[in-house]
Coordinates of C-alpha atoms in Angstrom, one line a residue:
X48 CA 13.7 -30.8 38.0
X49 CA 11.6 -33.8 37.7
X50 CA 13.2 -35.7 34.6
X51 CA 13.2 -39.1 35.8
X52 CA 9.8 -40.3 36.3
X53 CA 7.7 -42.1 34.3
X54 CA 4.1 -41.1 35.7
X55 CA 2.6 -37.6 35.4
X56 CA -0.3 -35.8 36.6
X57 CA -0.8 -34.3 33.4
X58 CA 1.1 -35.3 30.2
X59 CA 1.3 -32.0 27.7
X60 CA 1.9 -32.7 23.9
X61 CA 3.7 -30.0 21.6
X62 CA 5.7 -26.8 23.2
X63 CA 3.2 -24.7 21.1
X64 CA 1.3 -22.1 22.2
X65 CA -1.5 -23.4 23.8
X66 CA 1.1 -26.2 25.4
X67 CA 3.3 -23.4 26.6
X68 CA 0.1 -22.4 28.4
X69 CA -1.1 -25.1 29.6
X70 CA 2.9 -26.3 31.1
X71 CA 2.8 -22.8 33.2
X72 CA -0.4 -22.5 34.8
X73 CA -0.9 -26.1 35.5
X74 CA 2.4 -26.6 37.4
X75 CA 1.5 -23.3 39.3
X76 CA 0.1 -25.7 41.3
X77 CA 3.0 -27.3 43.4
X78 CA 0.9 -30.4 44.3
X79 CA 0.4 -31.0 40.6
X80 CA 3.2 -32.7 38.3
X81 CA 3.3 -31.7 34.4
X82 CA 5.5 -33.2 31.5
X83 CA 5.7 -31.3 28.6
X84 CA 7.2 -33.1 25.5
X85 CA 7.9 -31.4 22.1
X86 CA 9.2 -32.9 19.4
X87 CA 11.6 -29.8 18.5
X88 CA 14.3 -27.8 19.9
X89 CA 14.8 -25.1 22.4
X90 CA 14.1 -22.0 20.7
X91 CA 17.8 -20.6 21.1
X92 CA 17.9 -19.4 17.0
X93 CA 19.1 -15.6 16.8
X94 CA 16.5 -16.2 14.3
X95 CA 14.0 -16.2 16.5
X96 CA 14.7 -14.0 18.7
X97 CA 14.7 -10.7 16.3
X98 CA 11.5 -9.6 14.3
X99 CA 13.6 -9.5 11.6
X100 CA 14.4 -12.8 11.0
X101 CA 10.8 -14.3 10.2
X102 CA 11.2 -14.3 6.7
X103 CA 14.5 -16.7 6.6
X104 CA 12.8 -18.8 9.6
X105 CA 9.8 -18.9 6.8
X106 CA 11.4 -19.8 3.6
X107 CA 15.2 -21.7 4.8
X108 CA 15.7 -25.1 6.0
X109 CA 15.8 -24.7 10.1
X110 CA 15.0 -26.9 13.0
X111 CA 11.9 -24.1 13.6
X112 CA 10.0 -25.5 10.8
X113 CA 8.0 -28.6 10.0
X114 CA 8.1 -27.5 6.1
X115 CA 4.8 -28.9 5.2
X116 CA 3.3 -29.7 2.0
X117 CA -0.3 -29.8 0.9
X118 CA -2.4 -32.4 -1.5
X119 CA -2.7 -30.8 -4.8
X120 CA -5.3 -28.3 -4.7
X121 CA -7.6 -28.6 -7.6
X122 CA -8.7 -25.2 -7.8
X123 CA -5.4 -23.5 -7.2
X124 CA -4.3 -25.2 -10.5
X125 CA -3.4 -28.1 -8.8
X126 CA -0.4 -26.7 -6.8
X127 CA 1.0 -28.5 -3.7
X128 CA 1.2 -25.4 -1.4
X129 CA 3.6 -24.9 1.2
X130 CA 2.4 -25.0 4.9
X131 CA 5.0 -24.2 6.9
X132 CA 4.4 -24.9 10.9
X133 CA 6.5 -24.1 13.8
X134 CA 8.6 -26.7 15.8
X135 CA 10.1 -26.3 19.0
X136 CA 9.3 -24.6 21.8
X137 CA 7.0 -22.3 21.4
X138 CA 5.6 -23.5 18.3
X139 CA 4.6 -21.2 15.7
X140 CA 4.6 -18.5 18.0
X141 CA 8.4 -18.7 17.1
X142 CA 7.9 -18.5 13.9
X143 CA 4.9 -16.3 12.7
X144 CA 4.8 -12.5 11.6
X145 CA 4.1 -11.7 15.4
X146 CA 0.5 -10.2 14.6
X147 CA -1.4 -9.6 17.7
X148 CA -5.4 -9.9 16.5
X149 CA -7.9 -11.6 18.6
X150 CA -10.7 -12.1 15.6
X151 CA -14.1 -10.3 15.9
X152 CA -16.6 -10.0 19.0
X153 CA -19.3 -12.0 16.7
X154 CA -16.8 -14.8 16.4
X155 CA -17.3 -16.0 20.2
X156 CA -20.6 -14.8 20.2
X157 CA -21.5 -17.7 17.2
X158 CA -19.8 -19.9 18.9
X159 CA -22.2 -19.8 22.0
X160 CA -25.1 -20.0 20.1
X161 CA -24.1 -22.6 18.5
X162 CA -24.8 -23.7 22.0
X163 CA -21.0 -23.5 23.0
X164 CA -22.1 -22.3 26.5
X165 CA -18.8 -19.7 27.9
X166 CA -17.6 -19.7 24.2
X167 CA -19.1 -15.5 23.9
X168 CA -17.4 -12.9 23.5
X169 CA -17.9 -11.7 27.0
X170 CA -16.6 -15.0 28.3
X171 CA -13.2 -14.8 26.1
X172 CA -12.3 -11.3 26.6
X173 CA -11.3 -11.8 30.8
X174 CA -8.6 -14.5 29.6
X175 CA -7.4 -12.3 26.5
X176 CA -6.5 -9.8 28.9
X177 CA -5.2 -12.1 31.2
X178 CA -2.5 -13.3 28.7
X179 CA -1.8 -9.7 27.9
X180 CA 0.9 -7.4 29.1
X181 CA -0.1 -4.7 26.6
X182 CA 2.3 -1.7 26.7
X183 CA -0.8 1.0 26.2
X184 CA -2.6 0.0 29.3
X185 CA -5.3 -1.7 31.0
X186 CA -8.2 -0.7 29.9
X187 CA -11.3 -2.2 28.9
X188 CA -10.5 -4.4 25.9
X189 CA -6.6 -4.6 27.2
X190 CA -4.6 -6.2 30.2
X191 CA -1.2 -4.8 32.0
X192 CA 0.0 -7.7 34.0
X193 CA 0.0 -10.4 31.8
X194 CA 2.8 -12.8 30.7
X195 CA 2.8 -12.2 26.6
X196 CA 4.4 -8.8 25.9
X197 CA 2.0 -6.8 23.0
X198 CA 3.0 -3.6 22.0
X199 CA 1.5 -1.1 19.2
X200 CA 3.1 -0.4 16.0
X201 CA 5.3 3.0 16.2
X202 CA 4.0 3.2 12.1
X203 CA 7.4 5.3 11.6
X204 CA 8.1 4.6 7.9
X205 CA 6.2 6.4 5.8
X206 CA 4.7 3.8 4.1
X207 CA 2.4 2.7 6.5
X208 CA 0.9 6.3 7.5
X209 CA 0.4 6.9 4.2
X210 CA -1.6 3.7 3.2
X211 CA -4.0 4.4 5.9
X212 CA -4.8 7.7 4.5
X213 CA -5.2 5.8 1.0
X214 CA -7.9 4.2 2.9
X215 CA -9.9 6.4 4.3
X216 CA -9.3 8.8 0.6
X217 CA -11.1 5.6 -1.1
X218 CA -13.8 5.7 1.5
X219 CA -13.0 2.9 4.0
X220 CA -13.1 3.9 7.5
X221 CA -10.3 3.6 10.0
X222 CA -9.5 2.3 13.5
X223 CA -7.0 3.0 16.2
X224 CA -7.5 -0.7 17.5
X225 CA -8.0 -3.5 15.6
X226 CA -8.8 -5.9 19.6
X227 CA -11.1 -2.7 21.0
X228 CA -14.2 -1.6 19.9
X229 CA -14.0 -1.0 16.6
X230 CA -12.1 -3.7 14.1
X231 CA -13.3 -3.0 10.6
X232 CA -11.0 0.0 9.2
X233 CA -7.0 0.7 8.0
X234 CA -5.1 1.0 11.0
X235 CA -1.9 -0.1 12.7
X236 CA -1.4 -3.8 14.2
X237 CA -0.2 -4.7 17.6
X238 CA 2.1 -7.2 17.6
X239 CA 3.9 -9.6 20.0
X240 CA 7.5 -7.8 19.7
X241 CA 8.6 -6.3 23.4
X242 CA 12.1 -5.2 24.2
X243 CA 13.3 -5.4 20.4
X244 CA 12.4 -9.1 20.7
X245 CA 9.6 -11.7 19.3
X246 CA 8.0 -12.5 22.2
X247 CA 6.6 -15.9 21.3
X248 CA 4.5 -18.1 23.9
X249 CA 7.9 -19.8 24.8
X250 CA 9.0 -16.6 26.0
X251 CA 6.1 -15.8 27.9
X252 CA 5.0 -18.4 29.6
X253 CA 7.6 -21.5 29.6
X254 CA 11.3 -19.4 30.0
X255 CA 10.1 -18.0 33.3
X256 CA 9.5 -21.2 34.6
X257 CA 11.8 -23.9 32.9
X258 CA 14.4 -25.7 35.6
X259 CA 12.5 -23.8 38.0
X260 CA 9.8 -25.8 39.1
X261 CA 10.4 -29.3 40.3
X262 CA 7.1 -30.4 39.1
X263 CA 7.2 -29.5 36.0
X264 CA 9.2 -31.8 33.6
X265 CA 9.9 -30.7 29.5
X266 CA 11.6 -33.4 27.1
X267 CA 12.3 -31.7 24.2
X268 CA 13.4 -34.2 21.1
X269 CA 10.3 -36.1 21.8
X270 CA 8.3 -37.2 19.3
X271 CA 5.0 -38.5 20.5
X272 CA 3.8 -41.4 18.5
X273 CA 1.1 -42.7 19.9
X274 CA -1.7 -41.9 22.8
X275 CA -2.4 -44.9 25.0
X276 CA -5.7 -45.9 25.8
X277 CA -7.4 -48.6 27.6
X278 CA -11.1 -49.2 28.2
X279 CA -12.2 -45.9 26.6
X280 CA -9.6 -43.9 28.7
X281 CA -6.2 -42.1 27.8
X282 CA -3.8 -43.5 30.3
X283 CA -0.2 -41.7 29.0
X284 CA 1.6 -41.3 25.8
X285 CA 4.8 -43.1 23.7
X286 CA 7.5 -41.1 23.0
X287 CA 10.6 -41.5 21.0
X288 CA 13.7 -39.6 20.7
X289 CA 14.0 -40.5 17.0
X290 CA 13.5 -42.9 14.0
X291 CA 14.5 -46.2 15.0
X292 CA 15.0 -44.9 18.9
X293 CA 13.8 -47.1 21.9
X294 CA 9.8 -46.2 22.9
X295 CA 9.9 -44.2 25.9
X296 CA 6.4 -44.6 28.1
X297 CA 5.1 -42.0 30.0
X298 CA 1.7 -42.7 32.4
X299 CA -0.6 -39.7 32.7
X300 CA -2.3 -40.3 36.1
X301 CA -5.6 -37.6 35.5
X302 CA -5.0 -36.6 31.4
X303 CA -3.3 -35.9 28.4
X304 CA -3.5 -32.8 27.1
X305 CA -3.0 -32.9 23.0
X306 CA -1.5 -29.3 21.7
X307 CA 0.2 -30.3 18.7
X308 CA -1.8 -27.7 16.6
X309 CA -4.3 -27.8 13.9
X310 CA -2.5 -30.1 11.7
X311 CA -1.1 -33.0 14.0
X312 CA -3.3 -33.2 16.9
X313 CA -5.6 -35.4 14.6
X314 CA -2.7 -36.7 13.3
X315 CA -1.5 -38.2 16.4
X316 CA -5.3 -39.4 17.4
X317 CA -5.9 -41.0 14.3
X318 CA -2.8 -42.7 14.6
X319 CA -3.7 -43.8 17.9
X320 CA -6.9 -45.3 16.6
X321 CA -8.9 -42.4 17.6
X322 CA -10.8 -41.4 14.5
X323 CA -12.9 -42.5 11.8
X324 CA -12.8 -46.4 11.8
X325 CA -13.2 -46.9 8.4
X326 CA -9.8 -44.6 7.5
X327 CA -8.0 -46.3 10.5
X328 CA -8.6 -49.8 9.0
X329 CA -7.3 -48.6 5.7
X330 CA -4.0 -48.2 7.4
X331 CA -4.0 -51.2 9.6
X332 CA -4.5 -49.1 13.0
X333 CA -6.5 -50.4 15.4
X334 CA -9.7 -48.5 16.5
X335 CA -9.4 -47.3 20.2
X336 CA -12.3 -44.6 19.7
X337 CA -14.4 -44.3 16.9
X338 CA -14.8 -40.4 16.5
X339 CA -15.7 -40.0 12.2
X340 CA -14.9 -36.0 12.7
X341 CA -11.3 -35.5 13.5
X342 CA -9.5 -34.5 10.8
X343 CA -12.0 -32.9 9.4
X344 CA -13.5 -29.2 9.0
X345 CA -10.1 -27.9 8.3
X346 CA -10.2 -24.5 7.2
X347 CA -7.7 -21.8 6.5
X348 CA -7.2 -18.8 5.1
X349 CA -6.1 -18.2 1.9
X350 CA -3.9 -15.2 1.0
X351 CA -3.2 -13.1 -2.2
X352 CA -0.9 -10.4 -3.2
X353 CA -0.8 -6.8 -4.8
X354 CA 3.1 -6.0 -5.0
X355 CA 4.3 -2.2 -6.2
X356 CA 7.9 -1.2 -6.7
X357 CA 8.8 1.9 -4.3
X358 CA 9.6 5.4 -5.6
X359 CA 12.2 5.6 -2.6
X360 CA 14.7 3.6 -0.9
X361 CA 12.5 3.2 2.2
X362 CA 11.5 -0.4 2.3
X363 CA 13.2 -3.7 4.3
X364 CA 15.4 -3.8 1.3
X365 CA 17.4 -0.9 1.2
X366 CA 17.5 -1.1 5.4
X367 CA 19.1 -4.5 5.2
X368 CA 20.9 -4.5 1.4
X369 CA 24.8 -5.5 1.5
X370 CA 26.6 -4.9 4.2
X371 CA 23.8 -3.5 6.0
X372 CA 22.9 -7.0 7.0
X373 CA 25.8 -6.8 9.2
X374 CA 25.4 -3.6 10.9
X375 CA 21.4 -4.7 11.3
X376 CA 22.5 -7.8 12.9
X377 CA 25.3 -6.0 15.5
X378 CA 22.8 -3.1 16.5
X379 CA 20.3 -5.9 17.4
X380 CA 22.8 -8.1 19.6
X381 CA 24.4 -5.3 21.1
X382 CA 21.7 -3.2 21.7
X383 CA 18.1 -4.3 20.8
X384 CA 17.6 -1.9 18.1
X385 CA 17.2 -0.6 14.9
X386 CA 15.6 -2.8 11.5
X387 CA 16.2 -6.0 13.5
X388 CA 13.3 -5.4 15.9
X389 CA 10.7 -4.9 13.3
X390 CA 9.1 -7.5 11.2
X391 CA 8.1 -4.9 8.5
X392 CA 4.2 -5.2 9.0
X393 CA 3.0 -2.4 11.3
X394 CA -0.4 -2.1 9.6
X395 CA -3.6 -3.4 7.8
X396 CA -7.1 -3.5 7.3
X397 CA -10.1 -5.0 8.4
X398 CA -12.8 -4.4 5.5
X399 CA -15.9 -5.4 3.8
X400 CA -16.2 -7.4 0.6
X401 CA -19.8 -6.0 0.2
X402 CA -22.6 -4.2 1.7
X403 CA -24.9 -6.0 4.2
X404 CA -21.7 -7.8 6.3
X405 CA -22.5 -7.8 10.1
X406 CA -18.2 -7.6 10.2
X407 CA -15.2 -7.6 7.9
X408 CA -14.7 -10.4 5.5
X409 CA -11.3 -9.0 4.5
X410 CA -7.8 -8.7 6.2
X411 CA -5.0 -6.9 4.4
X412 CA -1.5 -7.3 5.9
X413 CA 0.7 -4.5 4.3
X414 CA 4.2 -5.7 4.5
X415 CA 7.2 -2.8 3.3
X416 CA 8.9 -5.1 1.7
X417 CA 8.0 -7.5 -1.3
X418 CA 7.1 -10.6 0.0
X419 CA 6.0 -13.0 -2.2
X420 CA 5.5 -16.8 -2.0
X421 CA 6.5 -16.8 1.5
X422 CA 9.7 -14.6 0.4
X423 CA 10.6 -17.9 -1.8
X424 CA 10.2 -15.7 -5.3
X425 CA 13.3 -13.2 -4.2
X426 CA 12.6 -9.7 -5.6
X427 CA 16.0 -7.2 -5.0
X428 CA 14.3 -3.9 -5.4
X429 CA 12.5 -1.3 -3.0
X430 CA 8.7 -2.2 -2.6
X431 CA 5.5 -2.7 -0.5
X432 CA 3.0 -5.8 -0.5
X433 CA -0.3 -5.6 0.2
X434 CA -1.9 -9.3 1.7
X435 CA -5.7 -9.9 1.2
X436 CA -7.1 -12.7 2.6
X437 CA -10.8 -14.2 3.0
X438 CA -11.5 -13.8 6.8
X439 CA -14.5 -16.7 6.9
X440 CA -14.1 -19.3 4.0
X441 CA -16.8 -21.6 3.2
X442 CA -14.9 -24.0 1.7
X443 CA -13.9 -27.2 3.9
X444 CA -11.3 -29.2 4.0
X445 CA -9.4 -32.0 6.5
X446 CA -6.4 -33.4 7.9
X447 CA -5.7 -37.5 7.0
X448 CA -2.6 -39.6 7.4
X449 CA -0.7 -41.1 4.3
X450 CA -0.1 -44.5 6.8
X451 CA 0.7 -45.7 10.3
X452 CA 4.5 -44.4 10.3
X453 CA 4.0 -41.6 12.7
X454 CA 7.2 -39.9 11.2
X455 CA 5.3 -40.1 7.7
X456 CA 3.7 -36.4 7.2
X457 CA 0.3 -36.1 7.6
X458 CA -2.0 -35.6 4.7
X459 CA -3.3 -32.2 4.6
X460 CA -5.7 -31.4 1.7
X461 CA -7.2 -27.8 2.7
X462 CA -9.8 -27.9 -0.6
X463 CA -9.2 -24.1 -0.6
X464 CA -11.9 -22.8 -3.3
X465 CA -13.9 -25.1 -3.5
X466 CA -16.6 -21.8 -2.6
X467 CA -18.0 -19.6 -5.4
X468 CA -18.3 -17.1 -2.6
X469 CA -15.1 -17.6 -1.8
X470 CA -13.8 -16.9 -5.6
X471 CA -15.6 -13.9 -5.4
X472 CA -14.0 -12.6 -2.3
X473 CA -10.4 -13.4 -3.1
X474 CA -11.3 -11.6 -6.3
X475 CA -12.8 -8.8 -4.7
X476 CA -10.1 -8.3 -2.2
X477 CA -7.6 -7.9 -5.3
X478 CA -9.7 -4.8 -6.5
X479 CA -9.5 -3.2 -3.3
X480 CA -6.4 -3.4 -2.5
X481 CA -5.7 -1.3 -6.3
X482 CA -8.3 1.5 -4.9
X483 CA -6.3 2.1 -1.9
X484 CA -3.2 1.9 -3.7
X485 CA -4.3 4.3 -6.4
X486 CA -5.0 6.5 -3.7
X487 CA -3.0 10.2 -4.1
X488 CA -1.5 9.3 -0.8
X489 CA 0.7 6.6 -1.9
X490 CA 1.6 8.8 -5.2
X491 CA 5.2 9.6 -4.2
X492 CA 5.9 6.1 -3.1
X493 CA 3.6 4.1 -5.5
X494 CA 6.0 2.5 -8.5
X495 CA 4.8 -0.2 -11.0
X496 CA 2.7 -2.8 -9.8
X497 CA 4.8 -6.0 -10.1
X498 CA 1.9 -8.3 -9.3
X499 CA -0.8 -8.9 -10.9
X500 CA 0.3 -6.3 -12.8
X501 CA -1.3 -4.8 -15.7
X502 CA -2.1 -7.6 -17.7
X503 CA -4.2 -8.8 -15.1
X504 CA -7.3 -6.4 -15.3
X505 CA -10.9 -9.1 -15.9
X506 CA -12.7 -10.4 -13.5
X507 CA -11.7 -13.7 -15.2
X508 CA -7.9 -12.5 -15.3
X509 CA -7.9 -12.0 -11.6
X510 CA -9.2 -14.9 -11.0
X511 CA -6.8 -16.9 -12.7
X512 CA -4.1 -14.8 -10.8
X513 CA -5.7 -16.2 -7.8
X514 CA -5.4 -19.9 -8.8
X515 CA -1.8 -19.5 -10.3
X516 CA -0.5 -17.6 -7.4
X517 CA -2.9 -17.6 -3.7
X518 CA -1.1 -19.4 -1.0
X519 CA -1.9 -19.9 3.1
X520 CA -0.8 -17.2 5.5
X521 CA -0.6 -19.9 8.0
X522 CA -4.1 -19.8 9.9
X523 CA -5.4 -23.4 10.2
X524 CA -7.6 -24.7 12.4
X525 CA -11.0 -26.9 12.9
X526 CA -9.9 -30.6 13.0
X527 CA -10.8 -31.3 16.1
X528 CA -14.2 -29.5 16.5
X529 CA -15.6 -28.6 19.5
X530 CA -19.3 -28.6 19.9
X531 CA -22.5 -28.9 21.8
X532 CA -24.1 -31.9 19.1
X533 CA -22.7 -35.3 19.5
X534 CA -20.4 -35.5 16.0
X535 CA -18.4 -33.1 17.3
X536 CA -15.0 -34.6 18.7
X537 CA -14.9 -32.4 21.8
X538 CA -17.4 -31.1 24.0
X539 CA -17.2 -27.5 25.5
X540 CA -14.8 -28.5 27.8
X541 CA -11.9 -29.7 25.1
X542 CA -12.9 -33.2 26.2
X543 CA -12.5 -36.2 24.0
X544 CA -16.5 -36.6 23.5
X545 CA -16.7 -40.6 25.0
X546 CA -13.7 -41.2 26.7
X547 CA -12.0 -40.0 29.6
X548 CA -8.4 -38.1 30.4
X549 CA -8.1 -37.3 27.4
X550 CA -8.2 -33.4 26.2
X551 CA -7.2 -31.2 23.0
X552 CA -6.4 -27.6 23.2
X553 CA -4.8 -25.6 20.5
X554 CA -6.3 -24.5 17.0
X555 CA -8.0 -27.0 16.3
X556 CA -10.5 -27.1 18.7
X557 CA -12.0 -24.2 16.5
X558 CA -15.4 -24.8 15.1
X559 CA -15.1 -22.2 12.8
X560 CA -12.0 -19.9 11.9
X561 CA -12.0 -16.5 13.6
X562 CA -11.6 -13.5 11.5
X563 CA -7.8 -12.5 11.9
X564 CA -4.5 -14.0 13.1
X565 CA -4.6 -17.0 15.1
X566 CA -2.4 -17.1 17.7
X567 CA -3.8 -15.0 20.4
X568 CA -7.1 -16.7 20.1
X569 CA -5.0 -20.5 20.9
X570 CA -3.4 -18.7 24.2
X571 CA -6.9 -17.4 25.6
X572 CA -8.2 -20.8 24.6
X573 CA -5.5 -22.4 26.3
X574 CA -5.6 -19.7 29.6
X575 CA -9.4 -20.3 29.8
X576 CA -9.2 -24.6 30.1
X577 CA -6.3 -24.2 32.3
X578 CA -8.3 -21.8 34.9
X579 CA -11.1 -23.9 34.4
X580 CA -8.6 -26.7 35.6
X581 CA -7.0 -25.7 38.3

């Protein structure tokens, strides 16, 4: 493998998901050499191998995790919230609840007329179900013969059968396929868990290939400090193994390719003097490329809870309690089975906050377990957790950098809230979530509601629940726009608008956030650049 050079045809930053892409399809090409450098590990973890460990990869100190922290928010109460984001290879496809959703037709479709030409829906699907190996077929909406292994829900505990039909009792529709024709309605969720195993980007795309291609290089350990650019073009990064380690150069002969993700891809420009001048001068970086949009028009969305006790010993509790943790953890290594191969969130809900919607504004996750702040708040007792959270906030906020250190974290201030529309759908999604759960079918399950719980009934009681309690389920994107007017960072292309070899590709090339999970959306973004590449 080609470890030893210094000069690339492409230079790929972050092991992501969109960087696990782009590593694989660009070094298809044996004429064409790649270097892919991640700051993080291997992904070797047990932990992220089995389904079952994403909440400890989520709450516990790991080499996975970048454990984030926000700015204060001032209408959360001014809480700090916690952001985790994955690190490693494969990003935080290694680390996320595995929830295959692709967002809603109308998404792409307002992208392109935003004049985003190839940006509709019809020009997305081809590389959705190109990426796809989708154990239910191929189909229209769904590809066989793709790399990332998606498989339906099985919806065997009772639970989640049972909270569908709560739905449809209180008058929502359902959906047997949240990515087909259909979204909006209760239903089961596909998710990227093959084989009794996550099957993360990593997986998928870079394990098949890694040590196997002599064009294709991967330094892991690598933190990328800076992007080098001279006259207006990207001409290869600096690397470092560490703190205090020697700066490694590395050329990039046609372009670098920024994946770091939503958060630290305009981290990494801005430190690199790409950015808005007048924040660059503030920290003593030099201005390479003055672009006064990256960093901002971060959004994300913002999640809230509804938390019942269950009636019956049927939840991730009582499947994993005492020395069931052992026996869980054996049946997985030795066999690929049993309550290790599930990450406990086989269905949800696509729904409507109101009448006149031209699609959902509302995603419910239902989780049989309770999960709350990120599994932080530990709650030893049988119960379910229903998610809510507001599909298309209009509330905007951005990424900044606290100084030039490029092992400082990055300032991340998501202004969450800052909406009235967007109080009033957090607040809305918290009464519908108690229709569905009052709902006859969930009687022999439903126990107490341990959050809000019944002192929280008001309109202004909810709403305080909301700022006291909401938090992100991990769906940033946006700081690095892409867009057909000239403030937008990127062009159509993922260009750098104004320079030259010099691309993003990952979430936050978004202009706007799609409505659902985002990490099948950054592989088809990343498959659709890299066949428009090659």
């Amino acid at each position: 493998m080609a470890t030893e050079t210094n000069e690339f045809d492409y230079v790929i930053v972050g092991a992501g998901s969109a960087g696990c892409v782009m590593a694989n399809r660009l070094s298809a090409d044996p004429s064409v050499s790649v270097c892919l450098i991640e700051a993080g590990k291997e992904d070797t973890s047990l932990l992220v191998k089995m389904p079952a460990g994403v909440g400890a990869l989520l709450k516990e100190p790991n080499p996975q995790n970048w454990f984030f922290w926000t700015e204060p928010q001032k209408h959360l109460d001014n809480r700090k919230l916690y952001w985790p984001r994955g690190k490693g290879w494969g990003g935080s496809s290694s680390i996320n609840g595995m929830i295959y959703i692709r967002g809603h037709a109308r998404d792409y479709d307002q992208w392109r007329q935003t004049g985003l030409t190839g940006w509709g829906y019809d020009d997305v699907l081809p590389y959705f179900k190109k990426s796809e190996s989708y154990d239910e077929g191929d189909d229209a909406y769904h590809g066989r013969d793709g790399p990332l292994g998606v498989t339906n829900s099985e919806m065997r505990d009772a639970v989640y059968g049972k909270f569908v039909e709560a739905g449809a009792a209180a008058g929502y529709p359902t959906t047997d396929d949240f990515n087909g024709e259909q979204q909006e309605g209760l239903g089961p969720y596909q998710r990227t868990i093959a084989d009794g195993e996550r099957f993360s980007a990593a997986r998928a795309y870079l394990h098949p290939i890694a040590g196997k291609r002599d064009n294709l290089a991967i330094l892991s350990t690598g933190l990328v400090t800076k992007i080098l650019v001279e006259n207006r073009r990207a001409t290869g990064v600096e690397a470092v193994a560490g703190k205090g380690q020697e700066k490694r150069t590395i050329k990039a002969r046609r372009e670098v390719i920024v994946c770091a993700g939503a958060v630290q891809s305009p981290q990494l420009l801005m430190l690199s003097g790409i950015g808005d001048p007048e924040e660059l001068r503030k920290h003593g970086i030099e201005v390479t490329h003055a672009s006064p949009q990256v960093g901002k028009n971060l959004q994300d969305h913002l999640d809230v809870v509804v938390a019942h006790e269950m009636t019956q010993k049927l939840s991730a509790h009582s499947k994993q309690a005492g020395l069931k943790k052992l026996f869980v953890g054996l049946d997985f290594l030795l066999r690929r089975k049993g309550a290790g191969t599930d990450n406990f969130l086989q269905t949800g809900a696509f729904l409507k906050s109101r009448d006149g919607l031209d699609r959902p504004d509302i995603q419910l996750h239902l989780v049989n377990a309770i999960m709350i702040e990120h599994g932080f708040q530990e709650v030893k007792k049988d119960g379910f957790t229903v998610h809510a959270c507001q599909l298309r906030p209009e509330s905007r906020g951005e990424v900044g950098i606290h100084s030039a250190d490029p092992f400082a974290t990055p300032r991340i201030d998501p202004n969450y809230l800052d909406s009235e529309e967007d109080k009033r759908v957090m607040r809305e999604s918290v009464k519908m979530i108690r229709t569905i759960c009052e709902q006859a079918a969930l009687a022999s399950l439903r126990g107490p509601e341990l959050v809000p719980g019944p002192g929280v009934m008001t309109d202004e009681e909810i709403d305080g629940y909301v700022r006291e309690s909401a938090e992100t389920i991990y769906h940033p994107v946006g700081t690095v726009r892409m867009g057909a007017d000239d403030e937008s960072p990127l062009d159509g292309s993922l260009k750098m608008r104004g320079m030259e070899g010099l691309r993003v590709v990952d979430a936050s090339i978004m202009p706007t956030l799609i409505g659902g999970n985002t990490n099948a959306p950054v592989i088809m973004i990343a498959e659709k650049i890299a066949a428009e590449m090659a």
